[in-house]
Structures are given as structure tokens and as C-alpha cells.
Amino acid sequence: MPSLILLQGGVATTYELNVPEVTIGRHPDCTIQLDSNMVSRKHARVLVNGSDFIAEDLGSGNGTFVNGKKIDGPIKLKHKDRLKLGPVLFRFEDEVEAKKLRSTDLFGTDSSVPSTAAIPATGTFNLKLTSGDDDTMTIMDTVQNKSGFGLLDVQPEIKLQAVIDISRSLAGTVNLDVMLPKILDTLFRVFPKADRGCILLKNEKSGGMIPAAQMNRRDTDDQSVKLSKTIISKVLHDKTGIISADASSDGRFLQAESISNLTIRSMMCVPMLGLDGDPIGIINLDTQNPLNAFKSDDLDLLMAVAGQAALSYENAKLVVSHMEKIKQDSEMQIARRVQRALLPEELPAPQGYDCFASYDSAQAVGGDYYDTFLIGDDLWFSFGDVAGKGVPASLVMSRMSSVVQSTLEYVTEVDEAVKYINNHMCAAAVEGRFVTYVLVKIDLKTNHLTAVMAGHMSPIIRKPDGTIEEFDDDSIGLPIGVVEDYPFEVVSRDLQEGELVVLYTDGVSEAMNQNEDLYTEDRVREFVKNGSSNAAELGKALLADVRHHANGHEQNDDITIMTFGRNG
């Protein structure tokens, strides 16, 4: 299926192009929703017309680029084209073209894999591939695979014993480097005829087969394993076990030099099928003794054993993944506690003022940020939202927290403070990781409020009569970390008795319910109008209303609320 691959943060996410129109943007209605303020709500689209895929910009603010060139109209995408929307990068993958490329090289694009590698088994794994038009003649018999274990109704007792043997030998083994040699060691016991064996595994990145383990029964000068590309291709494509004839002495192969050079008397090659039924690798056994040629029964038995070996290998991979996941979860919980430690445990409580703040991250860690400082007669409120969420956003958030604390130790005016904070964040900015930010200072002697809004929505000021006031949108500057030395505008007003200030991140206004309806900024304003005049009561009630609106729908963004006000 043709698809767009999202390349972000070192992780690739696949979006299949399986509908006539794929829209991309920040709005929840888009087919592919992006969490970036530099991406328009409906930024671009890809039209699917048969085998053609047309990219088109939808009047976005930052434009749409294909292979580094801004597009002004529809453009047809080709395999491996790069589609960029603001800081977000996609790669277009055409499955048909990808298959054509893969078919030209059995071992995928990973051609740099050395033919000789250190293997945790006897000897050195020197893999030599042969090819030629006549080498299909080595195939003397095949066995179709049935659910990865061959035809279980043929020689069931022998097969069952072989499966039990390999299960016992692999029981409790989760180290993949140890497991593969154990598989070969067990196969040598099951097949006393075998002189050499090897396992090739699928490279998950390139899709090709690479050497994984090899074993020789006897010490010889020639420790190499020679395989035919044609045989491997047939085993993988048809999911079929193959047995070859005596290639070096059979008169039918004298004219096929690539076959004669194999110098093997008899060989078996079978696929290792994963849980999804696709090959994850192959097992190859061969014998140098012309009197011990493999027979069809041997091939059928190897098919059954390979099925159990593949199952054990897949299970071991799942166990390893689970253990890694447990470790990652533990580390994320530590990171969560570290991040929480960056937030204030208690808010200042100067006489005549009430303060409240709540923080709920969508993941273990998040990118929302708040802090408060009581410095002399000035009460500061620092509030921000890092673009994105998760670990990358949390790292920016921690840096932002440190920069704000160090800045406010020696800067007394909000415009100067925000300038220093912005320049510091710009000095080592990561593309797409800006911060929408509000810095508020209240002079406790005069109750005068001054603020700078850097890309963040205006605070909502609730008056004693329930009416609300917001600063003009024209006073909202660029986010922190975008343009160095940006001239931020300062807004100010006196804070009267009974007035309350509400700050919130877009995780509040964009919280969705099961029908994907947004909470919206208008609902926030309406709730503040009709809410309590007490900072803590209003903050807690607003958070509860957002949760009630979501009605159990998964939280898709960090939710942070800060309220503070002057007592009536």
C-alpha cells in the first residue's frame, strides 16, 4: 500500500494512502493530524487517483515543499519524494516501485553487510552467494509449508519428538545470540547426516537476508557456506522447503558452472515463518557425504523443526521487547518524577492574593510548564507550552524552566526578561521546538500588572461582576525560540479587588470527547464568566469540566491551568 512515512524525532510513522483524499494539518478532522503550531489547521492534501498521488498545498501559512521546493499547485509524487510541511517531514513510499527495487537485490539495500562476520558458533561465517540461469536445476523436491510446521500428518511421532527436543533445548533462552547456535546444535542432533548448517535472518530495515549463525560438525579448512540466490528466492517467495540434488557430480549440472562450484552433495533449505506467516529467515543444512543425501522425509521433518524454531525465536524477541519496555517504563517514571520536581510544590501566598495551578501530561512526561516567583515586592507568573509532547517536549520544558529561573534573578522588567529568555532559547534551538509563553509580573505595592505574551493566547481576566477581559490579539508576539532579539510588546493594567486571571494551554481548549468535539476557547471563556471568584475553586472546576467534556476520551495533549487573583 502506498504510504507517507513521518520522519520525526528519530522515529518513522507510516500512514497508508488508502482513501481518495488524505488531508494533513493541525485540525482533528484531518486524516493525518500533526501537533505543530507551524503547521496550518488544514495545511495540505494528497489526492489518490489510481496509481497517481498528487500533493497540493491548501493555502497554508508556511507553505508545502516537495524535495526542498515550495509548491504552488498540484504536483505528482514519486517514490522516495520528501514532503515538508513547516518543520514536519514526510517521505512518500510507492510499494510497487519499492518491490521493483527490492527484486533487483535479494539482500535488499544493505549491501554493505560484510560476507565474513564473527558469529557465536563454531568457525567463521563466510557466506558466498551464487547465481546463474541453470541453478534452478538443483531443486529436486519441495515441501509446501502448512502453518509453519509442514504436513503434520506425515510421520507425526518423529516430528513431535523433534519439536519437543528443540523446545526443550531452547526453553528459557531469551538471548537471541545464544538461541541461534542452540537451534543449529539441536538440528545437528536431529539430523546426524548434516555436516554444516546456517541461519539467515531478515534485516528489518533493508528487507534482505543477512548471516546470523553458522555451525560445522567437523573442523575443516573451508568454513564457508555457499548458497544459491535462486533457491533462497524460491524458499522466501513460495514459503517452500527445498531439497537439492548432488550438484557436483550429477551430469545434468556439468554445464552450470555456478552450480558445480557449490561442491555440496545434498542440501535442504526451509523458511522460518513468523507469527504473521511471513518469512523471518531461512535455515540451511548440507552434507558433504554422497552416501548420506537428504530425502523428502528429512525435508518434511526439517520444516516442522524450523516452525518450532521460528516460534521460539519470535517468542524470545517478544520477551526481549517486553523487558525493554519495562525498563523504558521505569526510566519514564523516573523522568516523570524529575520533571515534576521542576514545578513548584507550593505557590506563593502573598497577603491579598490567591493562586492555583494544575498540570496533567498526556504522556509520562510533557511539554507544558508553569512557575511562580515572589521576588521582593514583585509576584511573577511564568507559563508556557512547548510545541509537541512527550520526551522531546519535556527536555525543552526543563531547559525553559532553568532559563526562566536564572533570568528572573537579575532582571526586573517583563520585556527585558522575555528578551533574555528568548535569545537564550534561540541560541540552541531545535527545529520545530518553540515555546508559546506568557510572563506576568504584579507589583504588590501598587497591584499593577504587566505581561508579555509570546505566541500564547491572552490571559482571561474575570471581573467581580462576572464579565471578562482579554488583551488585544495584536499584542501577542512570536513564540519563544523563533526569532532572536524579537521586540515583544508589553501590556499592563491595574488588578482590581475581586479580579481573577486565568491562564491555560491548548490542551484545555482542544480537549476532545468521543465524537471528537473540541472543548473550544469560547467554552473556556463562558465557564470563567459563570465560575467561582476564588482562584482555586475556579481552577479545579474548570479542570473537572474539561474531564467531563472528554468523557473518558484519551487525552491527546498536556492540560495545564493556572489561576490567580486579588481577593475582594
Coordinates of C-alpha atoms in Angstrom, one line a residue:
M1 CA 0.0 0.0 0.0
P2 CA 1.5 3.4 -0.9
S3 CA 2.1 5.5 2.2
L4 CA 3.6 8.6 3.7
I5 CA 6.3 8.0 6.3
L6 CA 6.5 10.6 9.0
L7 CA 10.2 11.2 9.9
Q8 CA 10.3 13.0 13.3
G9 CA 12.4 12.6 16.5
G10 CA 14.3 9.7 15.1
V11 CA 11.0 7.7 14.7
A12 CA 9.3 6.7 11.5
T13 CA 5.5 6.5 11.5
T14 CA 3.6 5.1 8.5
Y15 CA 0.3 6.5 7.2
E16 CA -1.3 4.5 4.4
L17 CA -2.8 6.3 1.4
N18 CA -5.9 4.2 1.3
V19 CA -8.6 6.9 0.7
P20 CA -9.2 9.2 -2.2
E21 CA -8.2 12.3 -0.3
V22 CA -5.7 12.5 2.6
T23 CA -5.7 15.8 4.4
I24 CA -2.8 16.9 6.6
G25 CA -2.8 19.5 9.2
R26 CA -3.3 20.5 12.8
H27 CA -7.1 20.2 12.9
P28 CA -8.6 17.0 14.4
D29 CA -10.7 16.4 11.2
C30 CA -7.5 15.9 9.1
T31 CA -6.7 12.4 8.0
I32 CA -3.2 13.0 9.4
Q33 CA -3.2 15.3 12.4
L34 CA 0.1 17.0 13.2
D35 CA 1.0 18.5 16.6
S36 CA 2.9 21.6 15.5
N37 CA 1.9 25.3 15.6
M38 CA 3.9 25.9 12.5
V39 CA 1.5 23.6 10.6
S40 CA -1.8 25.2 9.5
R41 CA -5.1 23.7 10.7
K42 CA -5.6 22.3 7.1
H43 CA -2.2 22.6 5.6
A44 CA -2.0 20.2 2.6
R45 CA -3.6 17.2 1.0
V46 CA -2.7 14.2 -1.1
L47 CA -5.2 13.1 -3.8
V48 CA -5.2 9.5 -4.8
N49 CA -6.1 8.9 -8.4
G50 CA -5.5 5.3 -9.4
S51 CA -1.7 4.9 -9.4
D52 CA -1.1 8.7 -9.2
F53 CA -0.6 10.5 -5.9
I54 CA -1.0 14.3 -6.2
A55 CA 0.3 16.6 -3.4
E56 CA -1.4 20.1 -3.1
D57 CA -1.0 23.0 -0.6
L58 CA -4.2 24.2 1.0
G59 CA -3.2 27.8 1.4
S60 CA -1.0 27.1 4.4
G61 CA 0.9 29.9 6.2
N62 CA 4.3 28.3 6.0
G63 CA 3.9 26.6 2.6
T64 CA 4.4 23.0 1.4
F65 CA 7.7 21.8 0.0
V66 CA 8.5 18.7 -2.2
N67 CA 12.2 17.8 -2.3
G68 CA 13.0 21.3 -0.9
K69 CA 11.0 23.3 -3.4
K70 CA 7.9 25.1 -2.5
I71 CA 4.8 24.0 -4.5
D72 CA 2.3 26.5 -5.9
G73 CA 0.0 23.9 -7.4
P74 CA -0.7 20.2 -7.7
I75 CA 2.4 18.0 -8.1
K76 CA 2.7 14.3 -8.7
L77 CA 4.7 12.4 -6.0
K78 CA 7.3 9.9 -7.0
H79 CA 8.8 7.1 -4.9
K80 CA 11.1 8.5 -2.2
D81 CA 9.9 12.1 -2.6
R82 CA 10.2 14.2 0.5
L83 CA 7.1 16.3 1.5
K84 CA 7.7 19.0 4.1
L85 CA 5.0 20.9 6.0
G86 CA 6.6 23.6 8.3
P87 CA 9.1 21.6 10.4
V88 CA 7.4 18.2 9.7
L89 CA 9.0 15.9 7.1
F90 CA 7.3 13.0 5.3
R91 CA 8.7 10.5 2.8
F92 CA 6.4 9.1 0.1
E93 CA 6.8 5.4 -0.4
D94 CA 5.3 3.7 -3.5
E95 CA 5.0 0.0 -2.8
V96 CA 5.1 -1.0 -6.5
E97 CA 8.4 0.8 -7.1
A98 CA 9.8 -0.4 -3.8
K99 CA 9.2 -4.0 -4.8
K100 CA 10.9 -3.4 -8.1
L101 CA 14.0 -2.1 -6.3
R102 CA 14.0 -5.0 -3.8
S103 CA 13.6 -7.6 -6.5
T104 CA 17.0 -6.5 -8.1
D105 CA 18.9 -7.5 -4.9
L106 CA 17.9 -10.4 -2.8
F107 CA 19.8 -8.9 0.2
G108 CA 18.0 -5.6 0.0
T109 CA 19.8 -2.2 0.1
D110 CA 22.0 -3.4 2.9
S111 CA 24.8 -4.4 0.5
S112 CA 27.4 -3.1 2.9
V113 CA 26.9 -6.2 5.2
P114 CA 30.3 -7.9 5.2
S115 CA 30.4 -11.5 3.9
T116 CA 32.6 -12.6 6.8
A117 CA 31.4 -11.8 10.3
A118 CA 32.1 -13.1 13.8
I119 CA 29.3 -15.5 14.7
P120 CA 28.6 -17.1 18.2
A121 CA 29.1 -20.5 16.7
T122 CA 32.0 -22.8 15.6
G123 CA 34.2 -21.2 12.9
T124 CA 33.7 -18.1 10.8
F125 CA 30.6 -17.4 8.8
N126 CA 31.8 -16.8 5.2
L127 CA 28.7 -16.6 3.1
K128 CA 29.0 -16.9 -0.7
L129 CA 26.0 -16.4 -3.0
T130 CA 25.9 -18.0 -6.4
S131 CA 23.7 -17.1 -9.3
G132 CA 23.1 -18.4 -12.8
D133 CA 20.3 -19.3 -15.2
D134 CA 20.8 -23.0 -14.8
D135 CA 21.0 -23.3 -11.0
T136 CA 17.2 -23.9 -10.6
M137 CA 18.1 -27.5 -11.8
T138 CA 19.5 -28.2 -8.3
I139 CA 15.9 -28.3 -7.0
M140 CA 14.9 -31.9 -6.8
D141 CA 12.0 -31.8 -4.4
T142 CA 9.9 -29.3 -2.5
V143 CA 7.6 -29.4 0.5
Q144 CA 4.8 -26.9 0.9
N145 CA 4.6 -25.2 4.2
K146 CA 1.4 -25.6 6.3
S147 CA 1.2 -23.1 9.2
G148 CA 5.0 -23.1 9.5
F149 CA 5.2 -26.8 10.6
G150 CA 4.9 -28.7 7.3
L151 CA 2.5 -31.6 6.9
L152 CA 2.0 -32.7 10.4
D153 CA 0.0 -35.8 9.4
V154 CA 3.2 -37.3 7.9
Q155 CA 5.5 -39.0 10.4
P156 CA 3.7 -37.3 13.3
E157 CA 5.6 -39.2 16.0
I158 CA 9.0 -38.4 14.6
K159 CA 8.1 -34.7 14.1
L160 CA 6.6 -34.4 17.6
Q161 CA 9.7 -35.8 19.1
A162 CA 11.9 -33.4 17.1
V163 CA 9.7 -30.4 18.1
I164 CA 9.8 -31.4 21.7
D165 CA 13.6 -31.7 21.5
I166 CA 14.1 -28.2 20.1
S167 CA 11.6 -26.8 22.5
R168 CA 13.5 -28.3 25.5
S169 CA 16.8 -27.1 24.2
L170 CA 15.5 -23.5 23.8
A171 CA 13.4 -23.3 26.9
G172 CA 14.3 -20.3 29.0
T173 CA 16.6 -18.8 26.4
V174 CA 15.9 -15.2 25.6
N175 CA 19.4 -14.1 24.5
L176 CA 19.0 -14.1 20.7
D177 CA 22.7 -14.5 20.1
V178 CA 22.7 -17.7 22.2
M179 CA 19.5 -19.0 20.8
L180 CA 20.5 -19.3 17.2
P181 CA 23.6 -21.5 17.8
K182 CA 21.4 -23.6 20.1
I183 CA 19.0 -24.1 17.2
L184 CA 21.8 -25.4 15.0
D185 CA 23.2 -27.6 17.7
T186 CA 19.7 -29.2 18.1
L187 CA 19.4 -29.6 14.4
F188 CA 22.7 -31.5 14.2
R189 CA 21.3 -34.0 16.8
V190 CA 18.0 -34.3 14.9
F191 CA 19.8 -34.7 11.5
P192 CA 23.0 -36.7 12.1
K193 CA 23.7 -36.6 8.3
A194 CA 24.2 -32.8 8.4
D195 CA 27.8 -31.5 8.1
R196 CA 27.1 -27.8 8.0
G197 CA 24.2 -25.5 8.9
C198 CA 23.5 -21.9 8.8
I199 CA 20.7 -19.4 9.7
L200 CA 20.0 -16.2 7.8
L201 CA 17.6 -13.7 9.3
K202 CA 15.6 -10.9 7.7
N203 CA 17.0 -7.4 8.1
E204 CA 14.1 -5.4 9.3
K205 CA 15.4 -2.2 7.8
S206 CA 16.6 -3.3 4.3
G207 CA 14.3 -6.4 4.0
G208 CA 17.2 -8.5 2.9
M209 CA 18.6 -11.7 4.4
I210 CA 21.8 -11.4 6.4
P211 CA 24.1 -14.1 8.1
A212 CA 23.1 -14.8 11.7
A213 CA 24.6 -18.1 12.8
Q214 CA 26.7 -21.0 11.3
M215 CA 28.0 -24.3 12.6
N216 CA 30.2 -27.1 11.2
R217 CA 30.2 -30.6 12.5
R218 CA 33.9 -31.1 11.6
D219 CA 36.9 -28.7 11.6
T220 CA 37.9 -28.2 8.0
D221 CA 39.9 -25.6 6.1
D222 CA 36.8 -24.5 4.3
Q223 CA 34.5 -22.8 6.8
S224 CA 32.4 -21.1 4.1
V225 CA 28.7 -21.7 3.4
K226 CA 27.6 -21.4 -0.3
L227 CA 24.0 -20.8 -1.1
S228 CA 22.2 -20.3 -4.4
K229 CA 20.3 -17.0 -4.8
T230 CA 17.7 -18.8 -6.9
I231 CA 17.0 -21.4 -4.1
I232 CA 16.8 -18.7 -1.4
S233 CA 14.4 -16.6 -3.6
K234 CA 12.1 -19.6 -4.1
V235 CA 12.1 -20.5 -0.4
L236 CA 11.2 -17.0 0.6
H237 CA 8.7 -16.2 -2.2
D238 CA 6.9 -19.6 -2.1
K239 CA 7.4 -20.2 1.6
T240 CA 8.6 -23.7 0.5
G241 CA 11.1 -26.1 1.7
I242 CA 13.6 -27.2 -0.9
I243 CA 16.0 -30.2 -1.2
S244 CA 18.8 -30.2 -3.8
A245 CA 20.5 -33.0 -5.7
D246 CA 24.2 -33.9 -5.8
A247 CA 25.2 -30.8 -7.8
S248 CA 28.9 -31.5 -8.2
S249 CA 28.5 -35.0 -9.8
D250 CA 25.1 -35.0 -11.5
G251 CA 25.7 -34.9 -15.2
R252 CA 22.8 -32.5 -15.7
F253 CA 24.7 -29.8 -14.0
L254 CA 28.1 -30.0 -15.7
Q255 CA 27.3 -27.0 -17.9
A256 CA 26.2 -24.8 -15.0
E257 CA 29.5 -23.6 -13.6
S258 CA 27.7 -21.7 -10.8
I259 CA 26.2 -25.0 -9.6
S260 CA 29.4 -27.0 -10.0
N261 CA 31.3 -24.6 -7.8
L262 CA 28.9 -25.3 -4.9
T263 CA 30.6 -28.6 -4.3
I264 CA 27.8 -29.8 -2.0
R265 CA 26.4 -33.3 -2.1
S266 CA 23.0 -32.6 -0.7
M267 CA 21.3 -29.6 0.9
M268 CA 18.0 -28.6 2.5
C269 CA 16.7 -25.0 2.8
V270 CA 13.5 -24.1 4.6
P271 CA 11.8 -20.8 5.6
M272 CA 11.4 -19.7 9.2
L273 CA 7.9 -18.3 9.3
G274 CA 7.0 -15.6 11.9
L275 CA 3.7 -15.3 13.7
D276 CA 2.2 -13.4 10.8
G277 CA 3.1 -16.1 8.3
D278 CA 5.8 -14.2 6.6
P279 CA 9.5 -15.4 6.5
I280 CA 11.7 -14.0 9.2
G281 CA 14.7 -16.1 8.0
I282 CA 15.8 -19.4 6.5
I283 CA 17.6 -22.5 7.8
N284 CA 20.0 -24.3 5.5
L285 CA 21.6 -27.7 6.2
D286 CA 24.0 -29.6 3.8
T287 CA 26.1 -32.7 3.8
Q288 CA 29.4 -33.5 2.1
N289 CA 28.9 -37.3 2.2
P290 CA 27.4 -38.6 -1.1
L291 CA 26.1 -41.6 0.7
N292 CA 24.0 -39.5 3.1
A293 CA 22.0 -37.5 0.7
F294 CA 18.9 -35.9 2.2
K295 CA 15.5 -37.4 1.3
S296 CA 12.0 -35.9 1.2
D297 CA 11.2 -37.2 4.7
D298 CA 14.2 -35.3 6.0
L299 CA 13.0 -32.1 4.4
D300 CA 9.5 -32.5 5.8
L301 CA 11.0 -33.1 9.3
L302 CA 13.2 -30.0 8.9
M303 CA 10.1 -28.0 8.0
A304 CA 8.4 -29.0 11.3
V305 CA 11.5 -28.3 13.4
A306 CA 12.0 -24.9 11.6
G307 CA 8.4 -24.0 12.5
Q308 CA 9.1 -24.5 16.2
A309 CA 12.5 -22.8 15.9
A310 CA 10.9 -19.7 14.3
L311 CA 8.2 -19.7 17.0
S312 CA 10.8 -19.9 19.8
Y313 CA 12.8 -17.1 18.2
E314 CA 9.7 -14.9 17.8
N315 CA 8.7 -15.5 21.4
A316 CA 12.2 -14.7 22.6
K317 CA 12.1 -11.4 20.6
L318 CA 8.8 -10.6 22.3
V319 CA 10.2 -11.3 25.7
V320 CA 13.2 -9.1 25.0
S321 CA 10.9 -6.3 23.8
H322 CA 8.8 -6.7 26.9
M323 CA 11.8 -6.5 29.1
E324 CA 13.0 -3.4 27.3
K325 CA 9.5 -1.9 27.6
I326 CA 9.5 -2.5 31.3
K327 CA 12.9 -0.8 31.6
Q328 CA 11.7 2.1 29.5
D329 CA 8.6 2.5 31.6
S330 CA 10.7 2.5 34.7
E331 CA 13.0 5.2 33.2
M332 CA 10.0 7.2 32.1
Q333 CA 8.6 7.2 35.6
I334 CA 11.9 8.5 36.9
A335 CA 11.8 11.2 34.2
R336 CA 8.2 12.0 35.3
R337 CA 9.4 12.5 38.9
V338 CA 12.3 14.6 37.8
Q339 CA 10.0 16.8 35.7
R340 CA 7.5 17.2 38.4
A341 CA 10.3 18.3 40.7
L342 CA 10.9 21.2 38.3
L343 CA 7.4 22.5 39.0
P344 CA 6.8 24.4 42.3
E345 CA 5.5 22.2 45.1
E346 CA 3.7 25.2 46.7
L347 CA 2.6 28.5 45.2
P348 CA 3.4 31.8 46.9
A349 CA 0.6 33.2 49.0
P350 CA 1.2 36.9 49.5
Q351 CA -1.4 38.8 51.5
G352 CA -4.4 39.7 49.5
Y353 CA -3.8 37.1 46.7
D354 CA -4.8 33.6 45.9
C355 CA -3.0 31.3 43.4
F356 CA -3.8 27.8 41.9
A357 CA -2.1 25.6 39.3
S358 CA -2.7 22.1 37.9
Y359 CA -0.6 20.1 35.4
D360 CA -1.7 16.8 33.6
S361 CA 0.6 15.5 30.9
A362 CA -0.8 13.4 28.1
Q363 CA 2.2 11.0 28.4
A364 CA 4.6 10.2 31.3
V365 CA 6.3 13.5 30.6
G366 CA 5.1 16.5 28.8
G367 CA 5.9 20.0 27.5
D368 CA 3.6 22.3 29.5
Y369 CA 5.3 24.5 32.1
Y370 CA 4.4 26.9 34.9
D371 CA 6.3 28.5 37.8
T372 CA 5.8 31.3 40.3
F373 CA 8.3 33.6 42.0
L374 CA 8.0 36.0 44.9
I375 CA 10.9 38.4 44.5
G376 CA 10.8 41.3 46.8
D377 CA 7.5 43.1 46.2
D378 CA 7.0 41.5 42.8
L379 CA 4.9 38.4 42.2
W380 CA 5.9 36.6 38.9
F381 CA 3.9 34.1 37.0
S382 CA 5.7 32.1 34.2
F383 CA 3.6 29.9 32.0
G384 CA 4.4 28.1 28.7
D385 CA 3.5 25.3 26.3
V386 CA 6.3 23.6 24.3
A387 CA 5.4 22.6 20.7
G388 CA 4.8 18.8 20.8
K389 CA 4.6 16.5 23.7
G390 CA 6.4 13.5 25.3
V391 CA 10.1 13.3 25.9
P392 CA 11.3 15.9 23.3
A393 CA 9.0 18.5 24.6
S394 CA 9.9 17.7 28.2
L395 CA 13.6 18.3 27.5
V396 CA 12.8 21.7 26.1
M397 CA 10.5 22.4 29.1
S398 CA 13.3 21.6 31.5
R399 CA 15.6 23.9 29.7
M400 CA 13.0 26.6 29.7
S401 CA 12.5 26.2 33.4
S402 CA 16.2 26.7 34.1
V403 CA 16.5 29.7 31.8
V404 CA 13.5 31.5 33.4
Q405 CA 14.8 30.9 37.0
S406 CA 18.3 32.2 36.2
T407 CA 16.9 35.2 34.3
L408 CA 14.5 36.4 36.9
E409 CA 17.3 36.5 39.5
Y410 CA 18.7 39.7 38.0
V411 CA 16.0 41.1 35.6
T412 CA 13.2 43.2 37.0
E413 CA 11.1 44.1 33.9
V414 CA 9.0 41.7 31.9
D415 CA 10.1 42.9 28.4
E416 CA 13.7 42.6 29.3
A417 CA 13.2 39.2 30.9
V418 CA 11.4 37.8 27.9
K419 CA 14.1 39.1 25.6
Y420 CA 16.8 37.3 27.5
I421 CA 14.8 34.1 27.7
N422 CA 14.0 34.2 24.0
N423 CA 17.6 34.9 23.0
H424 CA 18.9 32.1 25.2
M425 CA 16.4 29.6 23.7
C426 CA 17.2 30.7 20.2
A427 CA 20.9 30.2 20.8
A428 CA 20.5 26.4 20.7
A429 CA 17.0 26.0 19.2
V430 CA 15.8 22.7 17.8
E431 CA 13.7 23.0 14.7
G432 CA 10.0 23.0 15.4
R433 CA 10.5 23.0 19.2
F434 CA 9.4 26.6 20.1
V435 CA 7.5 27.6 23.2
T436 CA 4.3 29.7 23.5
Y437 CA 4.8 31.7 26.6
V438 CA 3.3 34.2 29.0
L439 CA 5.2 36.1 31.6
V440 CA 3.2 38.2 34.2
K441 CA 4.5 40.5 36.9
I442 CA 2.4 42.0 39.6
D443 CA 3.7 44.9 41.8
L444 CA 2.3 44.0 45.2
K445 CA 2.6 47.6 46.3
T446 CA 0.6 49.1 43.5
N447 CA -1.3 46.0 42.3
H448 CA -0.2 46.9 38.8
L449 CA 0.1 44.0 36.3
T450 CA 2.4 43.9 33.4
A451 CA 2.7 41.0 30.9
V452 CA 4.3 39.8 27.7
M453 CA 2.5 37.2 25.5
A454 CA 4.9 35.3 23.2
G455 CA 2.7 33.3 20.9
H456 CA 0.3 32.3 23.6
M457 CA -3.3 33.2 23.9
S458 CA -4.2 36.2 26.2
P459 CA -4.9 35.6 29.9
I460 CA -8.6 35.8 30.7
I461 CA -9.3 38.4 33.4
R462 CA -12.6 37.8 35.3
K463 CA -14.1 40.9 36.9
P464 CA -16.2 40.8 40.1
D465 CA -19.4 41.2 38.1
G466 CA -18.6 38.1 36.0
T467 CA -17.6 39.9 32.9
I468 CA -14.3 39.0 31.3
E469 CA -11.5 41.0 29.6
E470 CA -8.6 39.9 27.4
F471 CA -5.7 41.7 25.9
D472 CA -5.8 42.5 22.2
D473 CA -4.5 39.8 19.8
D474 CA -2.2 42.4 18.2
S475 CA -0.1 42.4 21.4
I476 CA 0.7 38.7 21.0
G477 CA 4.2 38.2 19.6
L478 CA 6.1 35.3 18.2
P479 CA 6.8 32.2 20.3
I480 CA 10.0 31.8 22.3
G481 CA 12.9 30.3 20.3
V482 CA 11.8 31.5 16.8
V483 CA 13.5 34.9 16.2
E484 CA 16.4 36.3 18.2
D485 CA 16.0 39.9 19.6
Y486 CA 12.3 40.0 18.7
P487 CA 10.7 43.2 20.1
F488 CA 7.9 41.8 22.4
E489 CA 5.1 44.2 23.3
V490 CA 4.3 44.8 27.0
V491 CA 0.6 45.0 28.1
S492 CA -0.4 46.4 31.5
R493 CA -3.4 47.2 33.7
D494 CA -4.2 47.6 37.4
L495 CA -5.6 44.5 39.0
Q496 CA -8.7 45.5 41.0
E497 CA -10.0 43.8 44.1
G498 CA -12.0 40.7 43.2
E499 CA -10.4 40.3 39.8
L500 CA -9.1 36.9 38.7
V501 CA -6.6 35.9 36.0
V502 CA -6.8 32.6 34.1
L503 CA -4.0 31.0 32.1
Y504 CA -4.4 27.8 30.2
T505 CA -2.7 25.7 27.4
D506 CA -4.4 24.5 24.2
G507 CA -4.8 21.1 25.8
V508 CA -7.8 22.6 27.6
S509 CA -9.5 24.3 24.6
E510 CA -8.7 21.4 22.2
A511 CA -9.7 18.5 24.6
M512 CA -12.0 16.2 22.6
N513 CA -14.8 13.9 23.5
Q514 CA -15.8 10.6 21.9
N515 CA -17.4 12.5 19.0
E516 CA -14.2 14.4 18.5
D517 CA -15.9 17.7 19.5
L518 CA -13.4 20.2 20.9
Y519 CA -13.9 22.0 24.3
T520 CA -13.1 25.3 22.5
E521 CA -11.8 28.6 23.8
D522 CA -15.3 30.0 23.8
R523 CA -16.4 27.4 26.3
V524 CA -13.4 28.3 28.5
R525 CA -14.5 32.0 28.4
E526 CA -18.1 31.1 29.2
F527 CA -17.0 28.8 32.1
V528 CA -14.8 31.6 33.6
K529 CA -17.7 34.0 33.3
N530 CA -20.0 31.8 35.3
G531 CA -17.4 30.3 37.6
S532 CA -16.2 31.0 41.1
S533 CA -14.4 34.1 42.0
N534 CA -12.0 32.0 44.1
A535 CA -8.8 31.1 42.2
A536 CA -8.5 27.5 43.5
E537 CA -12.2 26.8 43.1
L538 CA -12.3 28.1 39.6
G539 CA -9.2 26.2 38.5
K540 CA -10.4 22.9 39.9
A541 CA -13.9 23.3 38.5
L542 CA -12.5 24.2 35.0
L543 CA -10.3 21.1 35.0
A544 CA -13.3 18.9 36.1
D545 CA -15.5 20.4 33.3
V546 CA -12.8 19.6 30.7
R547 CA -12.7 16.0 32.1
H548 CA -16.5 15.8 32.0
H549 CA -16.5 17.0 28.3
A550 CA -13.8 14.4 27.3
N551 CA -16.0 11.7 28.9
G552 CA -13.2 9.2 29.0
H553 CA -11.7 10.0 25.6
E554 CA -7.9 9.6 25.6
Q555 CA -6.1 12.8 26.4
N556 CA -4.1 13.9 23.3
D557 CA -2.3 16.9 24.8
D558 CA -1.0 18.2 28.0
I559 CA -3.5 20.1 30.1
T560 CA -2.3 22.9 32.4
I561 CA -4.3 25.6 34.2
M562 CA -3.1 28.5 36.3
T563 CA -5.4 30.9 38.1
F564 CA -4.5 33.8 40.4
G565 CA -6.4 36.8 41.7
R566 CA -6.7 39.7 44.1
N567 CA -9.1 39.0 47.0
G568 CA -12.2 41.1 47.1

